[in-house]
Coordinates of C-alpha atoms and ligand atoms in Angstrom, one line a residue:
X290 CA 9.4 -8.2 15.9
X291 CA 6.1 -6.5 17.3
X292 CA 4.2 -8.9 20.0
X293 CA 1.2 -7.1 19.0
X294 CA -1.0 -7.1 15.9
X295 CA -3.3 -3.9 17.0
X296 CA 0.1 -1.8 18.4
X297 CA 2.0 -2.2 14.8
X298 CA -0.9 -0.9 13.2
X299 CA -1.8 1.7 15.3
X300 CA 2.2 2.4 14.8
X301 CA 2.0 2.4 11.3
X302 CA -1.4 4.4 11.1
X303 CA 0.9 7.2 12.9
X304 CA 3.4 7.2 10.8
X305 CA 0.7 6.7 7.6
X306 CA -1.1 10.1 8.4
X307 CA 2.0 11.8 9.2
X308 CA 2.7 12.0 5.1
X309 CA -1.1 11.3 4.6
X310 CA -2.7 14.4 5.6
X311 CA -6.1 13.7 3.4
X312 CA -6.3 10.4 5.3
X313 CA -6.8 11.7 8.5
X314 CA -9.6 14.2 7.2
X315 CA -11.4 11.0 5.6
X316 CA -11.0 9.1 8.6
X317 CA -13.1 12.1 10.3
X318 CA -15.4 12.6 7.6
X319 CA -16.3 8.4 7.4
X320 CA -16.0 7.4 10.7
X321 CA -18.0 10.6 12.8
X322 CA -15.4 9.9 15.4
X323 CA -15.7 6.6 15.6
X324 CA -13.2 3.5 14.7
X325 CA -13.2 2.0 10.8
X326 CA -12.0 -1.3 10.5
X327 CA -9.9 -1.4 8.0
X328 CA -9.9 -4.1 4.9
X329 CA -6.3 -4.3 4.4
X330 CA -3.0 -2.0 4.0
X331 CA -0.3 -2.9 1.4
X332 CA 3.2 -2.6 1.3
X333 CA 5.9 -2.4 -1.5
X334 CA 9.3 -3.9 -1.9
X335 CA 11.7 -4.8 -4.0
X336 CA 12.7 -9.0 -4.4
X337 CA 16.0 -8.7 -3.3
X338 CA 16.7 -11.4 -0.7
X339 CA 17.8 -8.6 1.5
X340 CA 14.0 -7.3 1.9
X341 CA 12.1 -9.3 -0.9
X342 CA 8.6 -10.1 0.5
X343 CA 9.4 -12.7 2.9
X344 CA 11.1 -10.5 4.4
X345 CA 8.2 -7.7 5.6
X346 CA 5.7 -11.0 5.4
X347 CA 8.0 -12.9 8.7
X348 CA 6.6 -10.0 10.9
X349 CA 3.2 -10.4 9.9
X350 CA 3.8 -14.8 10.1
X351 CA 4.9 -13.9 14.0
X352 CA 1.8 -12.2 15.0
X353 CA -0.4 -15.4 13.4
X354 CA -1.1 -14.0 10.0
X355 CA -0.9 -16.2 7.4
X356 CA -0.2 -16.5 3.8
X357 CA -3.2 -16.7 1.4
X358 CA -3.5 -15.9 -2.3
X359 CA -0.5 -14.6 -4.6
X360 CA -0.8 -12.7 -7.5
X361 CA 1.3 -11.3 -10.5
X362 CA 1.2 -8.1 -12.9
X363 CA 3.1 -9.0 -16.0
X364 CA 3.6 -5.4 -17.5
X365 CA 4.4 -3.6 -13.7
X366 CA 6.5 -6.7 -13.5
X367 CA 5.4 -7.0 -9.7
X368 CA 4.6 -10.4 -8.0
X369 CA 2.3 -10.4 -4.6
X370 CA 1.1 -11.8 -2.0
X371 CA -1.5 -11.4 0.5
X372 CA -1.9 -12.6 4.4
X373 CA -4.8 -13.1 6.2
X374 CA -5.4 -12.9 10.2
X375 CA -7.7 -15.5 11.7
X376 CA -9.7 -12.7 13.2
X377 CA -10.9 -11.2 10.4
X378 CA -11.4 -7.4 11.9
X379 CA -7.8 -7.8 12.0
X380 CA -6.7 -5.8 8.3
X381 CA -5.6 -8.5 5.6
X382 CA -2.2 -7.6 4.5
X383 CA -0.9 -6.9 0.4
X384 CA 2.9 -7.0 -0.5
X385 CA 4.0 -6.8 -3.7
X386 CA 7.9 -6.7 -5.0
X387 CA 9.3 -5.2 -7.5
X388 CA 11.0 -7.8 -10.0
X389 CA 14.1 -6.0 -10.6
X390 CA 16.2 -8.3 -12.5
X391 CA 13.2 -8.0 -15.5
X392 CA 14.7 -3.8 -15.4
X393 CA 17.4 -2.0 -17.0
X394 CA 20.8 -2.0 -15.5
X395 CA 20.6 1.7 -15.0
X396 CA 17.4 0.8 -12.5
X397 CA 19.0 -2.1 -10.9
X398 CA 22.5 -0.2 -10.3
X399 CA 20.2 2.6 -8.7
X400 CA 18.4 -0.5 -6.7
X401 CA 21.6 -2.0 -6.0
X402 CA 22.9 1.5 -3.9
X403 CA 19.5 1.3 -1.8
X404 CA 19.8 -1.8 -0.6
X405 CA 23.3 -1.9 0.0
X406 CA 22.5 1.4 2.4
X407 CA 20.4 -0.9 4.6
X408 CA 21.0 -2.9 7.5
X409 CA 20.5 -6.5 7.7
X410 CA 19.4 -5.8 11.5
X411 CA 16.9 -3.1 10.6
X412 CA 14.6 -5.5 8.3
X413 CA 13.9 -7.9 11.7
X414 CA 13.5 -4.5 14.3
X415 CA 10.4 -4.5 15.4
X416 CA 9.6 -0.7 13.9
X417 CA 10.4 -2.2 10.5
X418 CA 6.9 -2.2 8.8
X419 CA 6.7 1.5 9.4
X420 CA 10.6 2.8 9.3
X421 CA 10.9 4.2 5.9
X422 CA 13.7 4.8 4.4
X423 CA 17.1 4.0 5.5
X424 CA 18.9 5.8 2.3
X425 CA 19.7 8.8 0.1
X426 CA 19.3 9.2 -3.3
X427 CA 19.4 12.1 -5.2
X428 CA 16.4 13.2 -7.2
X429 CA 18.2 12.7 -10.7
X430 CA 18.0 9.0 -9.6
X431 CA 14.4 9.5 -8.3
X432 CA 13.3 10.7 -12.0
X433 CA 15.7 7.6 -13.2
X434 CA 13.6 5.6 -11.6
X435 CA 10.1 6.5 -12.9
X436 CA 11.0 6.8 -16.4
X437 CA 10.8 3.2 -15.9
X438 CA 8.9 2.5 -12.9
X439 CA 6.4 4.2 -10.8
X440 CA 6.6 2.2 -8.1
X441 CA 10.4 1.9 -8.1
X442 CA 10.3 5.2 -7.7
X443 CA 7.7 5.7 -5.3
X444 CA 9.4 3.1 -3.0
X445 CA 12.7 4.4 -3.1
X446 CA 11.1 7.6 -2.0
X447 CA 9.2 6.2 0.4
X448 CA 10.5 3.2 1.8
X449 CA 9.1 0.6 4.3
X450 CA 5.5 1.6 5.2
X451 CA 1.7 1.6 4.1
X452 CA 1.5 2.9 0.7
X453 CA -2.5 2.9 2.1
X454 CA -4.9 2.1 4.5
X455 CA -8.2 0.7 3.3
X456 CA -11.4 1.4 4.7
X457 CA -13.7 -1.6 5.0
X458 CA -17.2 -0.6 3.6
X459 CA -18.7 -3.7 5.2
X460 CA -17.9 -2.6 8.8
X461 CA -18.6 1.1 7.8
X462 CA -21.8 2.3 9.4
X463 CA -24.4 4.7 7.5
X464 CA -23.1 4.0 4.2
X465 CA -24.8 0.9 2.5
X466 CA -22.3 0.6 -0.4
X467 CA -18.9 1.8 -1.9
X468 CA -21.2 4.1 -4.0
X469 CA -22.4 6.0 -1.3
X470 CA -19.0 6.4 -0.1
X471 CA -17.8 8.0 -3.2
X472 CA -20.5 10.2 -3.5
X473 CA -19.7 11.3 0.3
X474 CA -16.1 11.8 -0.3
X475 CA -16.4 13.5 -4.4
X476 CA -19.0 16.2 -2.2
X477 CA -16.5 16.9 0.0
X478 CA -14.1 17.7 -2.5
X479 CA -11.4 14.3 -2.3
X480 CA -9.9 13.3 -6.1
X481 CA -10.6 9.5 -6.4
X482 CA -8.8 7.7 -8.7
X483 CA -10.2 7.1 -12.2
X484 CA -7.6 4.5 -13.7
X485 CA -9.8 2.0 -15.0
X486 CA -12.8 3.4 -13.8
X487 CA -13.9 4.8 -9.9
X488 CA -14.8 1.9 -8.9
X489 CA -12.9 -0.9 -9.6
X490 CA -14.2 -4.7 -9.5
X491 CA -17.8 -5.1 -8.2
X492 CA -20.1 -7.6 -6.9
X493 CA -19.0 -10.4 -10.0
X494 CA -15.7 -10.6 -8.6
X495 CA -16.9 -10.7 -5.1
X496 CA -14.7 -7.4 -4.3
X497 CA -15.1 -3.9 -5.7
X498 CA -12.4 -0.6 -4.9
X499 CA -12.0 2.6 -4.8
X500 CA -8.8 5.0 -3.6
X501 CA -8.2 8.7 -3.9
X502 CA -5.3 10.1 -5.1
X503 CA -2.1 9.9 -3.4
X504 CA -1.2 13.5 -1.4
X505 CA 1.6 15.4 -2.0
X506 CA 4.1 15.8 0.2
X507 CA 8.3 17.3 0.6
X508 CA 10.6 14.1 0.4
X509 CA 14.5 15.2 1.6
X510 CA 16.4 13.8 -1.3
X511 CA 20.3 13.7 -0.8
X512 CA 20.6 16.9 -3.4
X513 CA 17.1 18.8 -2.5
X514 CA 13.7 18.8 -1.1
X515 CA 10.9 18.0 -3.7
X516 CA 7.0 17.5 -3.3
X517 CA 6.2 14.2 -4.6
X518 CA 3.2 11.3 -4.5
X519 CA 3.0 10.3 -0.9
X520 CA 0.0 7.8 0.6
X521 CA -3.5 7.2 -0.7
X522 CA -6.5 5.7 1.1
X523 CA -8.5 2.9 0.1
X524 CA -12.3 1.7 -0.1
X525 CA -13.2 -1.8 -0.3
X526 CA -16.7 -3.8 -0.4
X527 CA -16.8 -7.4 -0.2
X528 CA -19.6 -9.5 -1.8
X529 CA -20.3 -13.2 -0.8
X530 CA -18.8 -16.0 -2.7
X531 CA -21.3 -18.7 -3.9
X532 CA -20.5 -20.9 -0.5
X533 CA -22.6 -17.5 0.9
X534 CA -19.0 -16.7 2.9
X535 CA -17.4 -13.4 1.9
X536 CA -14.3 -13.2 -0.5
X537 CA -11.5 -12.3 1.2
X538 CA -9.0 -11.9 -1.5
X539 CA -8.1 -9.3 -4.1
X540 CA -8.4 -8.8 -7.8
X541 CA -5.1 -8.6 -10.1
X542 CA -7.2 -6.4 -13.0
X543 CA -8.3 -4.1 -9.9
X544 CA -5.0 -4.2 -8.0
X545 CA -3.1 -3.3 -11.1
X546 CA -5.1 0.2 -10.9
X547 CA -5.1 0.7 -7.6
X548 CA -1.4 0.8 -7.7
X549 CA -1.7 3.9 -10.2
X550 CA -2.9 5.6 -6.9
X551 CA 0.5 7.4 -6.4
X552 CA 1.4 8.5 -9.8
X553 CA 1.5 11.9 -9.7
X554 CA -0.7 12.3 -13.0
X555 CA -4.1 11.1 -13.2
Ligands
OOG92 C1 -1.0 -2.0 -3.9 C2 -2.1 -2.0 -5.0 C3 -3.1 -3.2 -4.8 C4 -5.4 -3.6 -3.8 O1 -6.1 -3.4 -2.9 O2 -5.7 -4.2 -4.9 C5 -4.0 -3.0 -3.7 C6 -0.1 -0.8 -4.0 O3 -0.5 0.2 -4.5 O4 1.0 -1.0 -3.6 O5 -3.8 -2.5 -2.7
NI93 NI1 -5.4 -2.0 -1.6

């Protein structure tokens, strides 16, 4: 377990930009050099008791995160959660699982394989949140997986880290709204993500979203190397609730299309 909540992410941001080469570019073009607090990052798993979220969530419960609002997508078939840090520069935190018993038994065999290739010991190591993956597959069982699945895909691909960062457009100086930020990033010539709209929620929901499109980048598959989806990065506004205190949850109908982030149409 990580004793410290700004060394784990500046771990995981090195290991994000690593595969998220658009990200760093952003990061520059946003932040003129300067830090951006970040809204949240988000992580995805599968609800195996072996890694299921509890699992990812007990590193996050050590450093004094703790667990806020949960949230399901019936046709993803993916349940969440999200945790909150009582400082709140500190990023929120979104982890889904996949529920793989509701999947064919082609998927779950496939599932089955990865998590029989992991170590119990590995899911508690402090580098956890940010190792990847632990196992082969080939990529016959990679397209297996997102004839049915996107994100069962993308995970077993990817593994244990951000699927994205999130800038927070609240803390974001010389942009007044999440508008202004597309606008920057469309002239600069980064593909957002139109799935249900570019920007996604908005001041009635107390939250609205916007991400680009995942990168593409070589994954080493057991057979062959092949450029796939990789990490996408995220822009979040937050609106105040009627209490005049600022939501600090997310939005299923918006979360459902940010998740189409990493498919690699769109
Ligand atoms: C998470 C998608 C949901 C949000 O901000 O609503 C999300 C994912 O793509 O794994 O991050
Ligand atoms: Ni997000």
């Amino acid at each position: 377990m990580h004793t410290n909540v700004d060394t784990l992410f500046a771990n995981m941001w090195q290991d994000y930009v690593a595969i998220t080469p658009s990200a760093n570019k952003i990061h520059q073009l946003l932040g003129r050099g300067d830090d951006i607090i970040n809204d949240h990052v988000a992580f995805r798993t599968f609800n195996h008791p072996k890694v299921n979220v509890a699992k990812l969530a007990a590193h996050l419960l050590a450093l004094g995160y703790e667990e806020k609002g949960d949230y399901v997508f019936e046709q993803k078939k993916l349940k969440a959660k999200h945790y909150e840090h009582s400082d709140p520069t500190k990023p929120k935190v979104f982890i889904s699982e996949l529920l793989v018993e509701e999947f064919s038994d082609k998927l779950q065999a496939v599932v089955q394989r990865i998590v029989d290739q992991i170590d119990e010991a590995a899911v508690s190591a402090e580098n956890f949140l940010y190792s990847g993956t632990q196992w082969k597959i080939t990529t016959a069982e990679y397209e297996q997986l997102l004839e049915e699945s996107e994100y069962a895909a993308w995970l077993a691909a990817w593994g244990y880290r951000p699927n994205h960062f999130t800038v927070s457009v609240n803390y974001l100086k010389g942009y007044d709204s999440l508008e202004a930020v597309n606008q920057a990033l469309k002239d600069a010539g980064f593909r957002l993500n139109t799935s249900g709209g570019e920007i996604k929620g908005g001041r009635d929901v107390c939250l609205a979203q916007s991400s680009t499109m995942a990168d593409k980048m070589p994954v080493e598959f057991a057979d062959k190397t092949m450029e796939i989806p990789s990490c996408f990065y995220e822009f979040a506004e937050r609106f105040e609730m009627a209490n005049g205190e600022l939501y600090t949850g997310f939005v299923a109908a918006s979360a459902d299309k940010i998740f189409e982030s990493t498919n690699a149409k769109g």
